[in-house]
């Protein structure tokens, strides 16, 4: 009787452990799926030879498509440009989407909603993008009286995410070309198209080594 009860108890225990383990595995799988669906990861896909992909993220009406054409026009390597109003990107297009090598977050200084859009999108970006694989672009800087966002807010955002910030405008072709030139230099390095240079190396050069200042 005891033996039979022990066997029954052991079987129940094994079933419970199996069920619990299966539940944990399923929960972990669901968590991984949800994370992969919501967070943009830089190294989850194989890079294409001599090709870089840039993602422009910003609210509507900023001229993302026009600036994308300007990037392609001024590039000296193969470039593909994708645009998005906000992140995360649609899950349905993930299989056909190339690896995103660089992200530009566009901020309209005359619109508070534009800054909120970028701040919400940053929650869906893997931290490795903040090691030289993204930047902030502040637009419409010519008219200070029309600004709804302080320059200090953009500087604080740049410092918080350890990413560069560029100030400019898309109003003229020359201004767009200037911004494109600055961004393409970073894109080339982020995509691994420039020999002996990496985003991590450049990020290390931006900040002094601990004890370096005191040594001076």
Coordinates of N, CA and C in Angstrom, one line a residue:
X1 N 0.8 -1.2 0.0 CA 0.0 0.0 0.0 C 0.9 1.2 0.0
X2 N 1.9 1.2 0.8 CA 2.8 2.4 0.9 C 3.6 2.6 -0.4
X3 N 4.0 1.4 -1.0 CA 4.7 1.4 -2.2 C 3.9 2.0 -3.3
X4 N 2.6 1.6 -3.4 CA 1.7 2.1 -4.4 C 1.5 3.6 -4.2
X5 N 1.3 4.0 -3.0 CA 1.1 5.4 -2.7 C 2.3 6.2 -3.1
X6 N 3.5 5.7 -2.8 CA 4.8 6.4 -3.2 C 4.9 6.5 -4.7
X7 N 4.5 5.5 -5.4 CA 4.6 5.5 -6.8 C 3.6 6.6 -7.4
X8 N 2.4 6.6 -6.8 CA 1.4 7.6 -7.2 C 1.9 9.0 -6.9
X9 N 2.5 9.2 -5.7 CA 3.0 10.5 -5.3 C 4.2 10.9 -6.2
X10 N 5.0 9.9 -6.5 CA 6.2 10.2 -7.4 C 5.7 10.6 -8.8
X11 N 4.7 9.9 -9.3 CA 4.2 10.2 -10.6 C 3.6 11.6 -10.7
X12 N 2.8 11.9 -9.6 CA 2.2 13.2 -9.5 C 3.3 14.3 -9.4
X13 N 4.3 14.0 -8.7 CA 5.4 15.0 -8.5 C 6.1 15.2 -9.8
X14 N 6.4 14.1 -10.6 CA 7.0 14.2 -11.9 C 6.1 15.0 -12.8
X15 N 4.8 14.7 -12.8 CA 3.9 15.4 -13.7 C 3.9 16.9 -13.3
X16 N 3.9 17.2 -12.0 CA 3.9 18.6 -11.6 C 5.1 19.3 -12.0
X17 N 6.3 18.6 -11.9 CA 7.5 19.3 -12.3 C 7.5 19.5 -13.8
X18 N 7.1 18.5 -14.5 CA 7.0 18.6 -16.0 C 6.1 19.7 -16.4
X19 N 5.0 19.8 -15.7 CA 4.0 20.9 -16.1 C 4.6 22.2 -15.7
X20 N 5.3 22.3 -14.6 CA 5.9 23.6 -14.2 C 7.0 24.0 -15.1
X21 N 7.8 23.0 -15.4 CA 8.9 23.3 -16.4 C 8.4 23.7 -17.7
X22 N 7.4 23.0 -18.2 CA 6.8 23.4 -19.5 C 6.2 24.8 -19.4
X23 N 5.5 25.1 -18.3 CA 5.0 26.5 -18.2 C 6.1 27.5 -18.2
X24 N 7.2 27.2 -17.5 CA 8.3 28.2 -17.4 C 8.9 28.3 -18.8
X25 N 9.1 27.2 -19.5 CA 9.7 27.3 -20.8 C 8.8 28.1 -21.8
X26 N 7.5 27.8 -21.7 CA 6.5 28.6 -22.5 C 6.5 30.0 -22.2
X27 N 6.6 30.4 -20.9 CA 6.6 31.7 -20.5 C 7.9 32.4 -21.0
X28 N 9.0 31.7 -20.9 CA 10.3 32.3 -21.3 C 10.2 32.5 -22.8
X29 N 9.7 31.5 -23.6 CA 9.6 31.6 -25.0 C 8.7 32.8 -25.4
X30 N 7.6 33.0 -24.7 CA 6.7 34.1 -24.9 C 7.4 35.4 -24.7
X31 N 8.2 35.4 -23.6 CA 8.9 36.6 -23.2 C 9.9 37.0 -24.3
X32 N 10.6 36.0 -24.8 CA 11.6 36.2 -25.8 C 10.9 36.7 -27.1
X33 N 9.8 36.1 -27.4 CA 9.1 36.5 -28.6 C 8.6 38.0 -28.5
X34 N 8.0 38.3 -27.3 CA 7.5 39.7 -27.1 C 8.7 40.7 -27.1
X35 N 9.8 40.3 -26.5 CA 11.0 41.2 -26.5 C 11.5 41.4 -28.0
X36 N 11.6 40.3 -28.7 CA 12.1 40.4 -30.1 C 11.2 41.1 -30.9
X37 N 9.9 41.1 -30.6 CA 8.9 41.8 -31.4 C 8.9 43.3 -31.2
X38 N 9.3 43.7 -29.9 CA 9.1 45.1 -29.6 C 10.5 45.8 -29.6
X39 N 11.6 45.1 -29.4 CA 12.9 45.8 -29.3 C 13.7 45.6 -30.6
X40 N 14.1 46.7 -31.1 CA 15.0 46.6 -32.4 C 16.4 46.3 -32.0
X41 N 16.9 45.2 -32.5 CA 18.2 44.7 -32.1 C 19.2 44.9 -33.3
X42 N 20.4 45.3 -33.1 CA 21.3 45.6 -34.2 C 22.0 44.4 -34.8
X43 N 22.2 43.3 -34.0 CA 23.0 42.2 -34.6 C 22.2 40.9 -34.7
X44 N 20.9 41.0 -34.9 CA 20.1 39.8 -35.0 C 20.0 39.2 -36.4
X45 N 20.6 40.0 -37.4 CA 20.5 39.5 -38.8 C 21.9 39.6 -39.4
X46 N 22.1 38.8 -40.5 CA 23.4 38.8 -41.2 C 23.5 40.0 -42.0
X47 N 24.6 40.7 -42.0 CA 24.8 41.9 -42.8 C 24.9 41.6 -44.3
X48 N 24.5 42.5 -45.1 CA 24.7 42.3 -46.6 C 26.0 43.0 -47.0
X49 N 26.6 42.4 -48.0 CA 27.9 42.8 -48.4 C 27.9 44.2 -49.0
X50 N 28.7 45.1 -48.4 CA 28.8 46.5 -48.9 C 27.5 47.2 -48.9
X51 N 26.6 46.9 -48.0 CA 25.3 47.6 -47.9 C 25.0 48.0 -46.5
X52 N 24.6 49.2 -46.4 CA 24.2 49.8 -45.1 C 22.7 50.2 -45.1
X53 N 22.0 50.0 -44.0 CA 20.6 50.4 -43.9 C 20.4 51.4 -42.8
X54 N 19.8 52.5 -43.1 CA 19.5 53.5 -42.1 C 18.0 53.6 -41.9
X55 N 17.6 53.8 -40.6 CA 16.2 54.0 -40.3 C 16.0 55.4 -39.8
X56 N 15.1 56.1 -40.4 CA 14.7 57.5 -40.0 C 13.4 57.4 -39.2
X57 N 13.5 57.8 -37.9 CA 12.3 57.8 -37.0 C 11.9 59.2 -36.6
X58 N 10.7 59.5 -36.9 CA 10.2 60.9 -36.5 C 8.7 61.1 -36.9
X59 N 8.1 62.0 -36.3 CA 6.7 62.3 -36.6 C 6.5 62.7 -38.0
X60 N 5.2 62.7 -38.4 CA 4.9 63.0 -39.8 C 5.1 64.4 -40.1
X61 N 5.4 64.7 -41.4 CA 5.5 66.1 -41.8 C 6.9 66.7 -41.7
X62 N 7.9 65.8 -41.3 CA 9.3 66.3 -41.1 C 10.1 66.3 -42.4
X63 N 9.6 65.5 -43.4 CA 10.4 65.4 -44.7 C 11.3 64.2 -44.6
X64 N 10.9 63.1 -44.0 CA 11.8 62.0 -43.9 C 12.1 61.4 -45.2
X65 N 11.1 61.3 -46.1 CA 11.3 60.6 -47.4 C 12.3 61.5 -48.3
X66 N 12.1 62.8 -48.2 CA 13.0 63.7 -49.0 C 14.4 63.6 -48.5
X67 N 14.6 63.5 -47.2 CA 15.9 63.4 -46.6 C 16.5 62.1 -46.9
X68 N 15.7 61.0 -47.0 CA 16.2 59.7 -47.3 C 16.8 59.7 -48.7
X69 N 16.1 60.4 -49.6 CA 16.6 60.5 -51.0 C 17.9 61.3 -51.0
X70 N 18.0 62.3 -50.2 CA 19.3 63.1 -50.1 C 20.4 62.2 -49.6
X71 N 20.1 61.4 -48.6 CA 21.2 60.5 -48.1 C 21.7 59.6 -49.2
X72 N 20.8 59.0 -49.9 CA 21.2 58.1 -51.0 C 22.0 58.8 -52.1
X73 N 21.5 60.1 -52.4 CA 22.2 60.9 -53.4 C 23.6 61.2 -53.1
X74 N 23.9 61.4 -51.8 CA 25.2 61.9 -51.3 C 26.1 60.8 -50.8
X75 N 25.6 59.6 -50.9 CA 26.4 58.5 -50.3 C 27.5 58.0 -51.3
X76 N 28.6 57.4 -50.8 CA 29.6 56.9 -51.6 C 29.7 55.3 -51.4
X77 N 28.6 54.8 -50.8 CA 28.5 53.3 -50.7 C 27.0 52.9 -50.9
X78 N 26.8 51.6 -51.0 CA 25.4 51.2 -51.2 C 24.6 51.4 -49.9
X79 N 23.5 52.1 -50.1 CA 22.7 52.5 -48.9 C 21.2 52.3 -49.2
X80 N 20.5 51.8 -48.1 CA 19.1 51.6 -48.1 C 18.5 52.4 -47.0
X81 N 17.4 53.1 -47.2 CA 16.8 54.0 -46.2 C 15.4 53.5 -45.9
X82 N 15.1 53.3 -44.6 CA 13.8 53.0 -44.2 C 13.2 54.1 -43.3
X83 N 11.9 54.3 -43.3 CA 11.4 55.4 -42.5 C 10.3 54.8 -41.6
X84 N 10.1 55.5 -40.4 CA 9.0 55.0 -39.5 C 8.6 56.3 -38.7
X85 N 7.3 56.3 -38.4 CA 6.8 57.4 -37.6 C 7.1 57.2 -36.1
X86 N 7.1 55.9 -35.7 CA 7.4 55.6 -34.3 C 7.8 54.1 -34.3
X87 N 8.4 53.8 -33.2 CA 8.7 52.4 -32.9 C 7.8 51.8 -31.8
X88 N 7.6 50.5 -31.8 CA 8.3 49.4 -32.5 C 7.8 49.3 -34.0
X89 N 8.6 48.7 -34.8 CA 8.3 48.4 -36.2 C 7.3 47.3 -36.3
X90 N 6.5 47.2 -37.3 CA 5.5 46.1 -37.5 C 6.2 44.7 -37.5
X91 N 5.6 43.8 -36.8 CA 6.2 42.4 -36.7 C 6.0 41.7 -38.0
X92 N 5.0 42.0 -38.8 CA 4.7 41.3 -40.0 C 5.8 41.5 -41.0
X93 N 6.5 42.6 -41.0 CA 7.6 42.8 -42.0 C 9.0 42.4 -41.5
X94 N 9.1 41.8 -40.3 CA 10.4 41.5 -39.7 C 11.2 40.6 -40.6
X95 N 10.6 39.6 -41.2 CA 11.3 38.6 -41.9 C 11.9 39.2 -43.2
X96 N 11.3 40.1 -43.8 CA 11.8 40.7 -45.0 C 12.6 42.0 -44.8
X97 N 12.7 42.4 -43.5 CA 13.4 43.7 -43.2 C 14.9 43.4 -43.1
X98 N 15.7 44.2 -43.7 CA 17.2 44.0 -43.5 C 17.7 44.4 -42.1
X99 N 18.9 44.1 -41.8 CA 19.5 44.6 -40.6 C 19.6 46.1 -40.5
X100 N 19.1 46.7 -39.5 CA 19.2 48.1 -39.3 C 20.6 48.5 -38.7
X101 N 21.4 49.2 -39.5 CA 22.8 49.5 -39.1 C 22.8 50.8 -38.3
X102 N 21.9 51.7 -38.6 CA 22.0 53.0 -38.0 C 20.6 53.6 -37.9
X103 N 20.3 54.3 -36.8 CA 19.0 55.0 -36.5 C 19.2 56.5 -36.4
X104 N 18.4 57.2 -37.1 CA 18.3 58.7 -36.9 C 17.0 59.1 -36.3
X105 N 17.0 59.7 -35.1 CA 15.8 60.1 -34.5 C 15.6 61.6 -34.8
X106 N 14.6 61.9 -35.6 CA 14.3 63.3 -36.0 C 13.4 64.0 -35.0
X107 N 13.8 65.2 -34.6 CA 13.0 65.9 -33.6 C 12.7 67.3 -34.1
X108 N 11.5 67.7 -34.2 CA 11.0 69.0 -34.6 C 11.0 69.9 -33.4
X109 N 11.9 70.9 -33.3 CA 12.0 71.8 -32.2 C 10.7 72.6 -31.9
X110 N 9.8 72.7 -32.9 CA 8.6 73.5 -32.8 C 7.4 72.7 -32.3
X111 N 7.7 71.4 -32.1 CA 6.6 70.5 -31.7 C 7.0 69.6 -30.5
X112 N 6.2 69.7 -29.4 CA 6.5 68.9 -28.2 C 6.1 67.5 -28.5
X113 N 5.1 67.2 -29.3 CA 4.7 65.9 -29.7 C 5.8 65.1 -30.4
X114 N 6.6 65.9 -31.2 CA 7.7 65.3 -31.9 C 8.8 64.7 -30.9
X115 N 9.0 65.4 -29.8 CA 10.0 64.9 -28.8 C 9.4 63.7 -28.1
X116 N 8.1 63.8 -27.8 CA 7.4 62.6 -27.1 C 7.5 61.4 -27.9
X117 N 7.3 61.6 -29.2 CA 7.3 60.4 -30.2 C 8.7 59.7 -30.1
X118 N 9.8 60.5 -30.1 CA 11.1 60.0 -30.0 C 11.4 59.3 -28.7
X119 N 10.9 59.9 -27.6 CA 11.1 59.4 -26.3 C 10.4 58.0 -26.1
X120 N 9.2 57.9 -26.7 CA 8.5 56.6 -26.6 C 9.2 55.6 -27.5
X121 N 9.7 56.0 -28.7 CA 10.4 55.1 -29.6 C 11.7 54.5 -29.0
X122 N 12.4 55.3 -28.2 CA 13.7 54.9 -27.6 C 13.5 53.7 -26.6
X123 N 12.3 53.5 -26.1 CA 12.0 52.4 -25.2 C 12.1 51.1 -26.0
X124 N 12.0 51.1 -27.3 CA 12.0 49.9 -28.1 C 13.3 49.7 -28.9
X125 N 14.3 50.3 -28.4 CA 15.6 50.2 -29.1 C 16.6 49.5 -28.1
X126 N 17.4 48.5 -28.6 CA 18.4 47.8 -27.9 C 19.5 48.8 -27.5
X127 N 20.0 48.6 -26.3 CA 21.0 49.6 -25.8 C 22.3 49.6 -26.6
X128 N 22.6 48.5 -27.4 CA 23.8 48.5 -28.2 C 23.7 49.5 -29.4
X129 N 22.5 50.0 -29.7 CA 22.5 51.1 -30.7 C 23.0 52.4 -30.1
X130 N 23.1 52.5 -28.8 CA 23.6 53.8 -28.2 C 25.1 53.7 -28.1
X131 N 25.8 52.8 -28.8 CA 27.2 52.8 -28.9 C 27.7 53.1 -30.3
X132 N 27.3 54.3 -30.7 CA 27.7 54.8 -32.0 C 26.9 54.4 -33.2
X133 N 25.7 53.8 -32.9 CA 24.9 53.4 -34.0 C 23.6 54.1 -34.2
X134 N 23.5 55.3 -33.5 CA 22.3 56.2 -33.7 C 22.7 57.6 -33.4
X135 N 21.8 58.5 -33.7 CA 22.0 59.9 -33.4 C 20.6 60.6 -33.4
X136 N 20.7 61.8 -32.8 CA 19.5 62.7 -32.8 C 19.7 63.9 -33.7
X137 N 18.7 64.2 -34.5 CA 18.7 65.3 -35.4 C 17.6 66.3 -35.0
X138 N 18.1 67.5 -34.6 CA 17.1 68.5 -34.2 C 16.9 69.5 -35.3
X139 N 15.6 69.6 -35.7 CA 15.3 70.4 -36.9 C 14.6 71.6 -36.6
X140 N 14.6 72.6 -37.6 CA 13.9 73.9 -37.4 C 14.5 74.7 -36.3
X141 N 15.8 74.9 -36.4 CA 16.5 75.6 -35.4 C 16.7 77.1 -35.7
X142 N 16.2 77.5 -36.8 CA 16.5 78.9 -37.3 C 15.6 79.9 -36.5
X143 N 14.4 79.5 -36.1 CA 13.5 80.5 -35.5 C 13.3 80.2 -34.0
X144 N 14.1 80.7 -33.1 CA 14.1 80.5 -31.7 C 12.7 80.8 -31.1
X145 N 12.1 81.9 -31.6 CA 10.8 82.3 -31.0 C 9.7 81.3 -31.3
X146 N 9.8 80.4 -32.2 CA 8.8 79.4 -32.5 C 9.1 78.0 -31.8
X147 N 10.2 77.9 -31.1 CA 10.5 76.7 -30.5 C 9.6 76.3 -29.3
X148 N 9.2 75.0 -29.3 CA 8.4 74.5 -28.2 C 9.3 73.6 -27.3
X149 N 10.5 73.4 -27.7 CA 11.5 72.5 -27.0 C 12.8 73.3 -26.8
X150 N 13.3 73.2 -25.6 CA 14.5 73.9 -25.3 C 15.7 73.1 -25.8
X151 N 16.7 73.8 -26.2 CA 17.9 73.1 -26.7 C 18.5 72.2 -25.6
X152 N 18.4 72.7 -24.3 CA 18.9 72.0 -23.2 C 18.2 70.6 -23.1
X153 N 17.0 70.5 -23.5 CA 16.3 69.2 -23.4 C 16.9 68.2 -24.4
X154 N 17.3 68.7 -25.6 CA 17.9 67.8 -26.6 C 19.3 67.4 -26.1
X155 N 20.0 68.4 -25.6 CA 21.4 68.1 -25.1 C 21.3 67.0 -23.9
X156 N 20.3 67.2 -23.1 CA 20.2 66.2 -22.0 C 19.8 64.8 -22.5
X157 N 19.0 64.8 -23.6 CA 18.6 63.5 -24.2 C 19.8 62.9 -24.8
X158 N 20.7 63.7 -25.5 CA 21.9 63.2 -26.1 C 22.8 62.6 -25.0
X159 N 23.0 63.3 -23.9 CA 23.9 62.9 -22.9 C 23.3 61.6 -22.2
X160 N 22.0 61.5 -22.0 CA 21.4 60.4 -21.4 C 21.6 59.1 -22.1
X161 N 21.6 59.2 -23.5 CA 21.7 58.0 -24.3 C 23.1 57.9 -25.0
X162 N 24.0 58.8 -24.6 CA 25.4 58.8 -25.1 C 25.4 58.7 -26.6
X163 N 24.6 59.6 -27.2 CA 24.5 59.6 -28.7 C 24.7 61.0 -29.2
X164 N 25.2 61.2 -30.4 CA 25.4 62.5 -30.9 C 24.1 63.2 -31.3
X165 N 24.2 64.5 -31.3 CA 23.0 65.3 -31.7 C 23.5 66.3 -32.8
X166 N 22.7 66.4 -33.9 CA 23.0 67.3 -35.0 C 21.9 68.3 -35.1
X167 N 22.3 69.5 -35.3 CA 21.3 70.6 -35.5 C 21.3 71.1 -36.9
X168 N 20.1 71.2 -37.5 CA 20.0 71.6 -38.9 C 18.6 71.8 -39.4
X169 N 18.4 71.7 -40.7 CA 17.1 71.9 -41.3 C 17.1 71.2 -42.6
X170 N 15.9 70.9 -43.1 CA 15.7 70.3 -44.4 C 15.1 71.3 -45.4
X171 N 15.2 72.6 -45.0 CA 14.5 73.6 -45.8 C 15.2 73.8 -47.2
X172 N 16.5 73.7 -47.3 CA 17.2 73.8 -48.5 C 18.0 72.6 -48.8
X173 N 18.3 72.4 -50.1 CA 19.1 71.2 -50.5 C 20.5 71.2 -49.9
X174 N 21.1 72.4 -49.8 CA 22.4 72.5 -49.2 C 22.4 72.1 -47.7
X175 N 21.4 72.5 -47.0 CA 21.3 72.2 -45.6 C 21.1 70.7 -45.4
X176 N 20.2 70.1 -46.2 CA 20.0 68.7 -46.2 C 21.3 67.9 -46.5
X177 N 22.0 68.4 -47.5 CA 23.2 67.7 -47.9 C 24.3 67.8 -46.8
X178 N 24.3 68.9 -46.1 CA 25.3 69.0 -45.0 C 25.0 68.0 -43.9
X179 N 23.7 67.9 -43.5 CA 23.3 66.9 -42.5 C 23.6 65.5 -43.0
X180 N 23.3 65.2 -44.2 CA 23.5 63.9 -44.8 C 25.0 63.5 -44.8
X181 N 25.8 64.4 -45.1 CA 27.3 64.2 -45.0 C 27.8 63.8 -43.6
X182 N 27.3 64.5 -42.6 CA 27.7 64.2 -41.3 C 27.2 62.8 -40.8
X183 N 25.9 62.5 -41.2 CA 25.3 61.2 -40.8 C 26.0 60.1 -41.5
X184 N 26.3 60.2 -42.8 CA 26.8 59.1 -43.6 C 28.2 58.7 -43.1
X185 N 29.0 59.6 -42.5 CA 30.3 59.3 -41.9 C 30.1 58.3 -40.8
X186 N 29.1 58.5 -40.0 CA 28.8 57.6 -38.9 C 28.2 56.3 -39.3
X187 N 27.4 56.4 -40.4 CA 26.7 55.2 -40.9 C 27.8 54.2 -41.5
X188 N 28.7 54.8 -42.2 CA 29.8 53.9 -42.8 C 30.5 53.1 -41.7
X189 N 30.8 53.8 -40.6 CA 31.5 53.1 -39.5 C 30.6 52.1 -38.8
X190 N 29.4 52.5 -38.6 CA 28.4 51.6 -37.9 C 28.1 50.4 -38.6
X191 N 28.2 50.5 -40.0 CA 27.9 49.3 -40.8 C 29.1 48.4 -41.0
X192 N 30.3 48.8 -40.5 CA 31.5 48.1 -40.7 C 32.1 48.2 -42.1
X193 N 31.8 49.3 -42.7 CA 32.3 49.5 -44.1 C 33.7 50.3 -44.1
X194 N 34.1 50.7 -43.0 CA 35.4 51.4 -42.9 C 36.4 50.6 -42.1
X195 N 37.5 50.3 -42.7 CA 38.5 49.4 -42.2 C 39.1 50.0 -40.9
X196 N 39.3 49.1 -39.9 CA 40.0 49.4 -38.6 C 39.3 50.5 -37.8
X197 N 38.0 50.7 -38.0 CA 37.2 51.6 -37.2 C 35.9 50.9 -36.8
X198 N 35.5 51.1 -35.6 CA 34.2 50.6 -35.1 C 33.5 51.6 -34.2
X199 N 32.2 51.5 -34.1 CA 31.4 52.4 -33.3 C 31.9 52.4 -31.9
X200 N 32.2 51.2 -31.3 CA 32.7 51.1 -29.9 C 34.0 51.9 -29.7
X201 N 34.9 51.8 -30.7 CA 36.2 52.5 -30.6 C 36.0 54.0 -30.6
X202 N 35.1 54.5 -31.4 CA 34.8 55.9 -31.5 C 34.2 56.4 -30.2
X203 N 33.3 55.6 -29.6 CA 32.6 56.0 -28.4 C 33.6 56.1 -27.2
X204 N 34.6 55.2 -27.2 CA 35.7 55.2 -26.2 C 36.5 56.5 -26.3
X205 N 36.7 56.9 -27.5 CA 37.5 58.1 -27.8 C 36.7 59.4 -27.3
X206 N 35.4 59.3 -27.2 CA 34.6 60.5 -26.9 C 34.8 60.9 -25.4
X207 N 35.0 59.9 -24.5 CA 35.1 60.1 -23.1 C 36.5 59.8 -22.6
X208 N 37.0 60.6 -21.7 CA 38.3 60.4 -21.1 C 38.4 59.2 -20.3
X209 N 39.6 58.6 -20.3 CA 39.8 57.4 -19.5 C 39.8 57.8 -18.0
X210 N 39.3 56.9 -17.1 CA 39.3 57.2 -15.7 C 40.7 57.5 -15.2
X211 N 40.9 58.7 -14.5 CA 42.2 59.1 -14.0 C 43.0 59.9 -15.0
X212 N 42.5 60.0 -16.2 CA 43.3 60.7 -17.2 C 43.3 62.2 -16.9
X213 N 42.2 62.8 -16.5 CA 42.1 64.2 -16.2 C 43.0 64.5 -15.0
X214 N 43.0 63.7 -14.0 CA 43.8 64.0 -12.8 C 45.2 63.9 -13.1
X215 N 45.6 63.0 -14.0 CA 47.0 62.8 -14.4 C 47.5 64.1 -15.1
X216 N 46.7 64.8 -15.8 CA 47.1 66.0 -16.5 C 47.2 67.1 -15.4

